[in-house]
Amino acid sequence: MPGTISFDGLATGINTTETVDKLIEVESRPKILKEAEKARLENQLSAWQEVNSKLLDLRTQAQEIWKASTWTTLSATSSNENILTATASSDAQPGTYTIEVTQLAQAHQISTGGYSSDLDTVGTGTLTVTVGAKSVDITVDSSNNTLRGLADAINQADVGATASVIYDGSQYRLLVTSDQTGTANTVSLTATGFTLTTTTVQDAQDASINFGSGTGAITITSSSNQIEDVIPGVTLNLVNASPGTQVTVSMSRDTSGVEEKIQAFVDAYNTAMEFIGEQFKFDPQTNTGGILMGDRTLLTIQTRIQSMIASPVATGGDITSLRSIGLKLDDDGVLSFDTAKFQEAVAQDPGAVKNLFRTAGRTEHAKVSFVYAGKDAVEPSSSGYQVVITRAAERAAVTGASAVGSLTIDSTNDTLTLALDGGTSFTVTLEQKTYASAADLAAEIQAKVNAAAPAGEVSVSESGGTLTITSQKYGSASKVQIISGNALSNLGFTAGDQDSGVDVAGTINGESATGVGQTLTGDDGNPNTDGVTLKVELTAQDLVDAGGSVTTTLHFAKGVGNKFDEYLQGLTQPLIGTIGMKETALENSIDSMAEYIKELEDRLDQRRESLLEQFYRMEKAVNEFNSQGNYLMNALSGLNANWKWNG
């Protein structure tokens, strides 16, 4: 019984605790079996968590491979980096160019006459500092009328120049340098009320290069030594001028970054597959197998992943398998990567190599292009999916009711209030002058509207003198609304004129699709085209010319990177992924098992107390019997003694 102090076998000589322990041990067999089962489930949960972790890493590496940025990296090299260097962005294209740097850009620099000290006063009045087209007036008074004071005031004026005081060995001078190079950024100091002389220390100068090496070489000037608009996506960094020296700038595909990401994918694949393989191993010596041995879900995962590595991909080229670019599975299922073979494949067909990893698609119409296919989209057969466009996307446009010729804009007819693309209304004020033609007026309206619009942009055109304001956005979100303004009647518009665009409409593989602007996307739940996205640049006239609708064929294939990403997402997604549901089921079983084991422990504790109580009562009863026996024996001994005495 609880709290009872037990003295084993005081009456009976029986070791009560040991006896009870033996009995409880026999009755604990079901609990021991359940604890072993719980430990097995916990080991399985731990193994599945490890599988999930390794597959998540594999998915991360797969995502890195199929990113567009992975495949657009170019490296720019210069044959003489002492003259110029080059860097390439993702917009650059492979190519080789010849450049001669004839002159570097330099900043304009002027200085004042000499003074005996940097604290000498220069007078008072106004100092106008001009850098290019920007001017700032600085009041010069007793607080700043020294060389040092002027330097501080110029630096605080934020005019685009930096001032300092220099010592030439005998005198102090104020030195002012333009913050930017080029002839457009010359510096001048104009003093009013006092005298300040200046001289040029360094002329403003533009950079100059000759692009090309033949008689038709093009001379290009730039205010900066960084030239970005000569070769698309390439920045030229001019280091030194060297007239007569030709420098070769080359843009080539940088495969090193791609190779690193593919190797990381290979390593993650081998790590995951090695761990999964260990779960199916059986050791005949110990007669034990892997923790997840025989699990059909894991076996399916292993088989599916291996098949994705080996399956061909329709890339649109001759390179259609990972093996053809250097990724090979050996007899033990270990994936290896031959970078030399990869580089050969990239040189042969870079587009096909990229398409091995990324989803690629095309249509048979120049104005309908493939954009994307989601994880639920099904690759079409070789015959492709039929795409039918029944409506082209259009932009909102408002056209004036009357023509405009030469027109003078003044304060009585210079305002126009409108709203664009769902944004708030705004008012523009046209420049007051005489416009020679409707085309001139259209250009003014377009510039002012685009500068002031809180949302959207427009193009303003004229035909026969009639103005048309057109939103640059396509679809139902495209809106132009004329609200008010004193220029309406002169421009041919009326308050309330408005128009809305329309979205593209059509079907993909006979399945419903939703248009937003020029984008057509297969609807959620479609059996084959869920998430398939197209860009449709057809016009309404194109549909009229085709008899009311345009039909084309869509082909697309998912690359290995996309397939891995989509499949592994379905496995590793928390709670609802295949592995997540496995983990949840195991966690629930473990929790139920723990509760059942706790119930068994409580019952055993109660059983132990009951047995101890029974043994306690037995000891107590035996002790009482022993006491009574001793009493009787003593009584009999006394009677026997008395009987002998009386005799």
PDB file of N, CA, C and O in Angstrom, residues 265-324:
ATOM      1  N   PHE A 265      24.383  19.673 -57.504  1.00  0.00           N
ATOM      2  CA  PHE A 265      23.213  18.814 -57.722  1.00  0.00           C
ATOM      3  C   PHE A 265      23.628  17.342 -57.682  1.00  0.00           C
ATOM      4  O   PHE A 265      22.961  16.511 -57.054  1.00  0.00           O
ATOM      5  N   VAL A 266      24.739  17.006 -58.348  1.00  0.00           N
ATOM      6  CA  VAL A 266      25.233  15.622 -58.363  1.00  0.00           C
ATOM      7  C   VAL A 266      25.559  15.157 -56.949  1.00  0.00           C
ATOM      8  O   VAL A 266      25.197  14.044 -56.539  1.00  0.00           O
ATOM      9  N   ASP A 267      26.233  16.011 -56.180  1.00  0.00           N
ATOM     10  CA  ASP A 267      26.589  15.644 -54.801  1.00  0.00           C
ATOM     11  C   ASP A 267      25.343  15.421 -53.953  1.00  0.00           C
ATOM     12  O   ASP A 267      25.275  14.468 -53.164  1.00  0.00           O
ATOM     13  N   ALA A 268      24.350  16.313 -54.099  1.00  0.00           N
ATOM     14  CA  ALA A 268      23.112  16.171 -53.324  1.00  0.00           C
ATOM     15  C   ALA A 268      22.363  14.908 -53.735  1.00  0.00           C
ATOM     16  O   ALA A 268      21.780  14.211 -52.900  1.00  0.00           O
ATOM     17  N   TYR A 269      22.375  14.606 -55.033  1.00  0.00           N
ATOM     18  CA  TYR A 269      21.727  13.376 -55.528  1.00  0.00           C
ATOM     19  C   TYR A 269      22.384  12.156 -54.917  1.00  0.00           C
ATOM     20  O   TYR A 269      21.699  11.259 -54.387  1.00  0.00           O
ATOM     21  N   ASN A 270      23.712  12.079 -54.961  1.00  0.00           N
ATOM     22  CA  ASN A 270      24.415  10.906 -54.436  1.00  0.00           C
ATOM     23  C   ASN A 270      24.210  10.756 -52.935  1.00  0.00           C
ATOM     24  O   ASN A 270      24.047   9.640 -52.430  1.00  0.00           O
ATOM     25  N   THR A 271      24.208  11.872 -52.217  1.00  0.00           N
ATOM     26  CA  THR A 271      23.992  11.813 -50.770  1.00  0.00           C
ATOM     27  C   THR A 271      22.605  11.269 -50.452  1.00  0.00           C
ATOM     28  O   THR A 271      22.442  10.402 -49.577  1.00  0.00           O
ATOM     29  N   ALA A 272      21.600  11.769 -51.155  1.00  0.00           N
ATOM     30  CA  ALA A 272      20.227  11.314 -50.906  1.00  0.00           C
ATOM     31  C   ALA A 272      20.048   9.847 -51.285  1.00  0.00           C
ATOM     32  O   ALA A 272      19.465   9.053 -50.534  1.00  0.00           O
ATOM     33  N   MET A 273      20.555   9.467 -52.457  1.00  0.00           N
ATOM     34  CA  MET A 273      20.350   8.096 -52.922  1.00  0.00           C
ATOM     35  C   MET A 273      21.164   7.094 -52.111  1.00  0.00           C
ATOM     36  O   MET A 273      20.750   5.941 -51.921  1.00  0.00           O
ATOM     37  N   GLU A 274      22.324   7.514 -51.612  1.00  0.00           N
ATOM     38  CA  GLU A 274      23.107   6.622 -50.748  1.00  0.00           C
ATOM     39  C   GLU A 274      22.346   6.328 -49.455  1.00  0.00           C
ATOM     40  O   GLU A 274      22.273   5.178 -49.007  1.00  0.00           O
ATOM     41  N   PHE A 275      21.754   7.365 -48.862  1.00  0.00           N
ATOM     42  CA  PHE A 275      21.001   7.156 -47.618  1.00  0.00           C
ATOM     43  C   PHE A 275      19.769   6.289 -47.865  1.00  0.00           C
ATOM     44  O   PHE A 275      19.458   5.389 -47.077  1.00  0.00           O
ATOM     45  N   ILE A 276      19.063   6.567 -48.979  1.00  0.00           N
ATOM     46  CA  ILE A 276      17.885   5.746 -49.299  1.00  0.00           C
ATOM     47  C   ILE A 276      18.304   4.301 -49.540  1.00  0.00           C
ATOM     48  O   ILE A 276      17.651   3.351 -49.084  1.00  0.00           O
ATOM     49  N   GLY A 277      19.429   4.098 -50.241  1.00  0.00           N
ATOM     50  CA  GLY A 277      19.900   2.745 -50.505  1.00  0.00           C
ATOM     51  C   GLY A 277      20.234   1.983 -49.231  1.00  0.00           C
ATOM     52  O   GLY A 277      20.015   0.763 -49.147  1.00  0.00           O
ATOM     53  N   GLU A 278      20.755   2.701 -48.222  1.00  0.00           N
ATOM     54  CA  GLU A 278      21.095   2.051 -46.959  1.00  0.00           C
ATOM     55  C   GLU A 278      19.859   1.481 -46.259  1.00  0.00           C
ATOM     56  O   GLU A 278      19.964   0.507 -45.504  1.00  0.00           O
ATOM     57  N   GLN A 279      18.713   2.065 -46.531  1.00  0.00           N
ATOM     58  CA  GLN A 279      17.489   1.589 -45.875  1.00  0.00           C
ATOM     59  C   GLN A 279      17.064   0.216 -46.397  1.00  0.00           C
ATOM     60  O   GLN A 279      16.317  -0.498 -45.726  1.00  0.00           O
ATOM     61  N   PHE A 280      17.540  -0.166 -47.581  1.00  0.00           N
ATOM     62  CA  PHE A 280      17.122  -1.434 -48.183  1.00  0.00           C
ATOM     63  C   PHE A 280      18.183  -2.533 -48.040  1.00  0.00           C
ATOM     64  O   PHE A 280      17.989  -3.633 -48.551  1.00  0.00           O
ATOM     65  N   LYS A 281      19.290  -2.222 -47.363  1.00  0.00           N
ATOM     66  CA  LYS A 281      20.343  -3.226 -47.200  1.00  0.00           C
ATOM     67  C   LYS A 281      19.997  -4.216 -46.086  1.00  0.00           C
ATOM     68  O   LYS A 281      19.398  -3.851 -45.074  1.00  0.00           O
ATOM     69  N   PHE A 282      20.425  -5.475 -46.284  1.00  0.00           N
ATOM     70  CA  PHE A 282      20.206  -6.522 -45.276  1.00  0.00           C
ATOM     71  C   PHE A 282      21.544  -7.165 -44.941  1.00  0.00           C
ATOM     72  O   PHE A 282      22.303  -7.542 -45.840  1.00  0.00           O
ATOM     73  N   ASP A 283      21.848  -7.251 -43.640  1.00  0.00           N
ATOM     74  CA  ASP A 283      23.089  -7.864 -43.170  1.00  0.00           C
ATOM     75  C   ASP A 283      22.789  -9.278 -42.702  1.00  0.00           C
ATOM     76  O   ASP A 283      22.193  -9.480 -41.638  1.00  0.00           O
ATOM     77  N   PRO A 284      23.186 -10.325 -43.484  1.00  0.00           N
ATOM     78  CA  PRO A 284      22.873 -11.700 -43.104  1.00  0.00           C
ATOM     79  C   PRO A 284      23.592 -12.148 -41.843  1.00  0.00           C
ATOM     80  O   PRO A 284      23.129 -13.065 -41.159  1.00  0.00           O
ATOM     81  N   GLN A 285      24.711 -11.491 -41.520  1.00  0.00           N
ATOM     82  CA  GLN A 285      25.445 -11.905 -40.324  1.00  0.00           C
ATOM     83  C   GLN A 285      24.712 -11.506 -39.055  1.00  0.00           C
ATOM     84  O   GLN A 285      24.668 -12.256 -38.079  1.00  0.00           O
ATOM     85  N   THR A 286      24.137 -10.298 -39.078  1.00  0.00           N
ATOM     86  CA  THR A 286      23.383  -9.852 -37.897  1.00  0.00           C
ATOM     87  C   THR A 286      21.885 -10.075 -38.057  1.00  0.00           C
ATOM     88  O   THR A 286      21.121  -9.841 -37.116  1.00  0.00           O
ATOM     89  N   ASN A 287      21.511 -10.507 -39.273  1.00  0.00           N
ATOM     90  CA  ASN A 287      20.097 -10.760 -39.577  1.00  0.00           C
ATOM     91  C   ASN A 287      19.246  -9.500 -39.370  1.00  0.00           C
ATOM     92  O   ASN A 287      18.112  -9.555 -38.893  1.00  0.00           O
ATOM     93  N   THR A 288      19.826  -8.347 -39.740  1.00  0.00           N
ATOM     94  CA  THR A 288      19.116  -7.076 -39.598  1.00  0.00           C
ATOM     95  C   THR A 288      19.139  -6.329 -40.921  1.00  0.00           C
ATOM     96  O   THR A 288      20.053  -6.487 -41.733  1.00  0.00           O
ATOM     97  N   GLY A 289      18.131  -5.519 -41.122  1.00  0.00           N
ATOM     98  CA  GLY A 289      18.029  -4.710 -42.327  1.00  0.00           C
ATOM     99  C   GLY A 289      17.933  -3.239 -41.987  1.00  0.00           C
ATOM    100  O   GLY A 289      17.955  -2.846 -40.810  1.00  0.00           O
ATOM    101  N   GLY A 290      17.843  -2.392 -43.018  1.00  0.00           N
ATOM    102  CA  GLY A 290      17.706  -0.955 -42.808  1.00  0.00           C
ATOM    103  C   GLY A 290      16.417  -0.616 -42.090  1.00  0.00           C
ATOM    104  O   GLY A 290      15.454  -1.393 -42.066  1.00  0.00           O
ATOM    105  N   ILE A 291      16.394   0.564 -41.519  1.00  0.00           N
ATOM    106  CA  ILE A 291      15.247   0.972 -40.695  1.00  0.00           C
ATOM    107  C   ILE A 291      13.962   1.007 -41.515  1.00  0.00           C
ATOM    108  O   ILE A 291      12.889   0.651 -41.027  1.00  0.00           O
ATOM    109  N   LEU A 292      14.057   1.423 -42.793  1.00  0.00           N
ATOM    110  CA  LEU A 292      12.869   1.534 -43.641  1.00  0.00           C
ATOM    111  C   LEU A 292      12.815   0.424 -44.689  1.00  0.00           C
ATOM    112  O   LEU A 292      12.155   0.560 -45.717  1.00  0.00           O
ATOM    113  N   MET A 293      13.484  -0.667 -44.413  1.00  0.00           N
ATOM    114  CA  MET A 293      13.525  -1.774 -45.369  1.00  0.00           C
ATOM    115  C   MET A 293      12.116  -2.268 -45.666  1.00  0.00           C
ATOM    116  O   MET A 293      11.313  -2.502 -44.769  1.00  0.00           O
ATOM    117  N   GLY A 294      11.822  -2.425 -46.972  1.00  0.00           N
ATOM    118  CA  GLY A 294      10.514  -2.922 -47.383  1.00  0.00           C
ATOM    119  C   GLY A 294       9.453  -1.849 -47.517  1.00  0.00           C
ATOM    120  O   GLY A 294       8.322  -2.160 -47.907  1.00  0.00           O
ATOM    121  N   ASP A 295       9.790  -0.580 -47.225  1.00  0.00           N
ATOM    122  CA  ASP A 295       8.800   0.493 -47.334  1.00  0.00           C
ATOM    123  C   ASP A 295       8.545   0.785 -48.809  1.00  0.00           C
ATOM    124  O   ASP A 295       9.443   1.233 -49.545  1.00  0.00           O
ATOM    125  N   ARG A 296       7.332   0.561 -49.268  1.00  0.00           N
ATOM    126  CA  ARG A 296       7.004   0.709 -50.687  1.00  0.00           C
ATOM    127  C   ARG A 296       7.060   2.169 -51.131  1.00  0.00           C
ATOM    128  O   ARG A 296       7.418   2.463 -52.275  1.00  0.00           O
ATOM    129  N   THR A 297       6.708   3.092 -50.231  1.00  0.00           N
ATOM    130  CA  THR A 297       6.763   4.516 -50.587  1.00  0.00           C
ATOM    131  C   THR A 297       8.189   4.937 -50.890  1.00  0.00           C
ATOM    132  O   THR A 297       8.456   5.615 -51.896  1.00  0.00           O
ATOM    133  N   LEU A 298       9.125   4.527 -50.034  1.00  0.00           N
ATOM    134  CA  LEU A 298      10.521   4.890 -50.246  1.00  0.00           C
ATOM    135  C   LEU A 298      11.071   4.221 -51.503  1.00  0.00           C
ATOM    136  O   LEU A 298      11.853   4.830 -52.249  1.00  0.00           O
ATOM    137  N   LEU A 299      10.672   3.001 -51.754  1.00  0.00           N
ATOM    138  CA  LEU A 299      11.121   2.307 -52.960  1.00  0.00           C
ATOM    139  C   LEU A 299      10.624   3.029 -54.208  1.00  0.00           C
ATOM    140  O   LEU A 299      11.358   3.178 -55.195  1.00  0.00           O
ATOM    141  N   THR A 300       9.382   3.527 -54.170  1.00  0.00           N
ATOM    142  CA  THR A 300       8.832   4.286 -55.297  1.00  0.00           C
ATOM    143  C   THR A 300       9.614   5.578 -55.509  1.00  0.00           C
ATOM    144  O   THR A 300       9.917   5.959 -56.652  1.00  0.00           O
ATOM    145  N   ILE A 301       9.962   6.251 -54.418  1.00  0.00           N
ATOM    146  CA  ILE A 301      10.739   7.488 -54.510  1.00  0.00           C
ATOM    147  C   ILE A 301      12.090   7.213 -55.158  1.00  0.00           C
ATOM    148  O   ILE A 301      12.532   7.935 -56.059  1.00  0.00           O
ATOM    149  N   GLN A 302      12.754   6.172 -54.703  1.00  0.00           N
ATOM    150  CA  GLN A 302      14.066   5.819 -55.251  1.00  0.00           C
ATOM    151  C   GLN A 302      13.982   5.543 -56.750  1.00  0.00           C
ATOM    152  O   GLN A 302      14.781   6.070 -57.542  1.00  0.00           O
ATOM    153  N   THR A 303      12.983   4.751 -57.141  1.00  0.00           N
ATOM    154  CA  THR A 303      12.833   4.385 -58.552  1.00  0.00           C
ATOM    155  C   THR A 303      12.523   5.602 -59.411  1.00  0.00           C
ATOM    156  O   THR A 303      13.077   5.778 -60.502  1.00  0.00           O
ATOM    157  N   ARG A 304      11.652   6.473 -58.909  1.00  0.00           N
ATOM    158  CA  ARG A 304      11.239   7.660 -59.682  1.00  0.00           C
ATOM    159  C   ARG A 304      12.422   8.611 -59.881  1.00  0.00           C
ATOM    160  O   ARG A 304      12.641   9.124 -60.994  1.00  0.00           O
ATOM    161  N   ILE A 305      13.197   8.838 -58.849  1.00  0.00           N
ATOM    162  CA  ILE A 305      14.327   9.755 -58.956  1.00  0.00           C
ATOM    163  C   ILE A 305      15.369   9.214 -59.928  1.00  0.00           C
ATOM    164  O   ILE A 305      15.915   9.951 -60.763  1.00  0.00           O
ATOM    165  N   GLN A 306      15.644   7.922 -59.842  1.00  0.00           N
ATOM    166  CA  GLN A 306      16.609   7.322 -60.760  1.00  0.00           C
ATOM    167  C   GLN A 306      16.128   7.408 -62.204  1.00  0.00           C
ATOM    168  O   GLN A 306      16.921   7.665 -63.114  1.00  0.00           O
ATOM    169  N   SER A 307      14.831   7.225 -62.409  1.00  0.00           N
ATOM    170  CA  SER A 307      14.301   7.277 -63.774  1.00  0.00           C
ATOM    171  C   SER A 307      14.374   8.683 -64.349  1.00  0.00           C
ATOM    172  O   SER A 307      14.572   8.867 -65.557  1.00  0.00           O
ATOM    173  N   MET A 308      14.221   9.721 -63.520  1.00  0.00           N
ATOM    174  CA  MET A 308      14.305  11.094 -64.010  1.00  0.00           C
ATOM    175  C   MET A 308      15.715  11.420 -64.478  1.00  0.00           C
ATOM    176  O   MET A 308      15.905  12.228 -65.390  1.00  0.00           O
ATOM    177  N   ILE A 309      16.710  10.817 -63.864  1.00  0.00           N
ATOM    178  CA  ILE A 309      18.085  11.031 -64.296  1.00  0.00           C
ATOM    179  C   ILE A 309      18.314  10.398 -65.665  1.00  0.00           C
ATOM    180  O   ILE A 309      19.019  10.946 -66.524  1.00  0.00           O
ATOM    181  N   ALA A 310      17.714   9.238 -65.891  1.00  0.00           N
ATOM    182  CA  ALA A 310      17.978   8.480 -67.112  1.00  0.00           C
ATOM    183  C   ALA A 310      17.053   8.833 -68.268  1.00  0.00           C
ATOM    184  O   ALA A 310      17.355   8.530 -69.423  1.00  0.00           O
ATOM    185  N   SER A 311      15.915   9.466 -67.992  1.00  0.00           N
ATOM    186  CA  SER A 311      14.921   9.700 -69.047  1.00  0.00           C
ATOM    187  C   SER A 311      15.370  10.776 -70.024  1.00  0.00           C
ATOM    188  O   SER A 311      15.996  11.773 -69.632  1.00  0.00           O
ATOM    189  N   PRO A 312      15.054  10.612 -71.314  1.00  0.00           N
ATOM    190  CA  PRO A 312      15.400  11.638 -72.312  1.00  0.00           C
ATOM    191  C   PRO A 312      14.501  12.859 -72.181  1.00  0.00           C
ATOM    192  O   PRO A 312      13.400  12.780 -71.627  1.00  0.00           O
ATOM    193  N   VAL A 313      14.988  13.990 -72.693  1.00  0.00           N
ATOM    194  CA  VAL A 313      14.239  15.247 -72.660  1.00  0.00           C
ATOM    195  C   VAL A 313      14.207  15.814 -74.071  1.00  0.00           C
ATOM    196  O   VAL A 313      15.236  15.872 -74.754  1.00  0.00           O
ATOM    197  N   ALA A 314      13.019  16.233 -74.523  1.00  0.00           N
ATOM    198  CA  ALA A 314      12.890  16.842 -75.851  1.00  0.00           C
ATOM    199  C   ALA A 314      13.380  18.280 -75.765  1.00  0.00           C
ATOM    200  O   ALA A 314      12.661  19.175 -75.329  1.00  0.00           O
ATOM    201  N   THR A 315      14.639  18.502 -76.160  1.00  0.00           N
ATOM    202  CA  THR A 315      15.257  19.822 -76.025  1.00  0.00           C
ATOM    203  C   THR A 315      15.160  20.663 -77.279  1.00  0.00           C
ATOM    204  O   THR A 315      15.514  21.844 -77.263  1.00  0.00           O
ATOM    205  N   GLY A 316      14.726  20.066 -78.387  1.00  0.00           N
ATOM    206  CA  GLY A 316      14.720  20.785 -79.646  1.00  0.00           C
ATOM    207  C   GLY A 316      16.053  20.702 -80.368  1.00  0.00           C
ATOM    208  O   GLY A 316      16.259  21.363 -81.386  1.00  0.00           O
ATOM    209  N   GLY A 317      16.985  19.891 -79.830  1.00  0.00           N
ATOM    210  CA  GLY A 317      18.290  19.707 -80.460  1.00  0.00           C
ATOM    211  C   GLY A 317      18.699  18.255 -80.406  1.00  0.00           C
ATOM    212  O   GLY A 317      17.925  17.372 -80.030  1.00  0.00           O
ATOM    213  N   ASP A 318      19.952  17.988 -80.777  1.00  0.00           N
ATOM    214  CA  ASP A 318      20.452  16.616 -80.781  1.00  0.00           C
ATOM    215  C   ASP A 318      20.829  16.138 -79.384  1.00  0.00           C
ATOM    216  O   ASP A 318      20.943  14.932 -79.143  1.00  0.00           O
ATOM    217  N   ILE A 319      21.059  17.054 -78.464  1.00  0.00           N
ATOM    218  CA  ILE A 319      21.418  16.689 -77.092  1.00  0.00           C
ATOM    219  C   ILE A 319      20.135  16.499 -76.295  1.00  0.00           C
ATOM    220  O   ILE A 319      19.398  17.458 -76.033  1.00  0.00           O
ATOM    221  N   THR A 320      19.855  15.254 -75.902  1.00  0.00           N
ATOM    222  CA  THR A 320      18.561  14.964 -75.273  1.00  0.00           C
ATOM    223  C   THR A 320      18.668  14.177 -73.977  1.00  0.00           C
ATOM    224  O   THR A 320      17.648  13.775 -73.421  1.00  0.00           O
ATOM    225  N   SER A 321      19.870  13.943 -73.471  1.00  0.00           N
ATOM    226  CA  SER A 321      20.008  13.175 -72.228  1.00  0.00           C
ATOM    227  C   SER A 321      21.116  13.758 -71.376  1.00  0.00           C
ATOM    228  O   SER A 321      22.056  14.393 -71.886  1.00  0.00           O
ATOM    229  N   LEU A 322      21.023  13.545 -70.067  1.00  0.00           N
ATOM    230  CA  LEU A 322      22.077  14.006 -69.168  1.00  0.00           C
ATOM    231  C   LEU A 322      23.391  13.294 -69.462  1.00  0.00           C
ATOM    232  O   LEU A 322      24.471  13.869 -69.292  1.00  0.00           O
ATOM    233  N   ARG A 323      23.306  12.049 -69.892  1.00  0.00           N
ATOM    234  CA  ARG A 323      24.516  11.295 -70.214  1.00  0.00           C
ATOM    235  C   ARG A 323      25.318  11.977 -71.333  1.00  0.00           C
ATOM    236  O   ARG A 323      26.553  11.977 -71.323  1.00  0.00           O
ATOM    237  N   SER A 324      24.594  12.601 -72.273  1.00  0.00           N
ATOM    238  CA  SER A 324      25.269  13.227 -73.409  1.00  0.00           C
ATOM    239  C   SER A 324      26.005  14.503 -73.022  1.00  0.00           C
ATOM    240  O   SER A 324      26.777  15.028 -73.820  1.00  0.00           O
TER     241      SER A 324
END
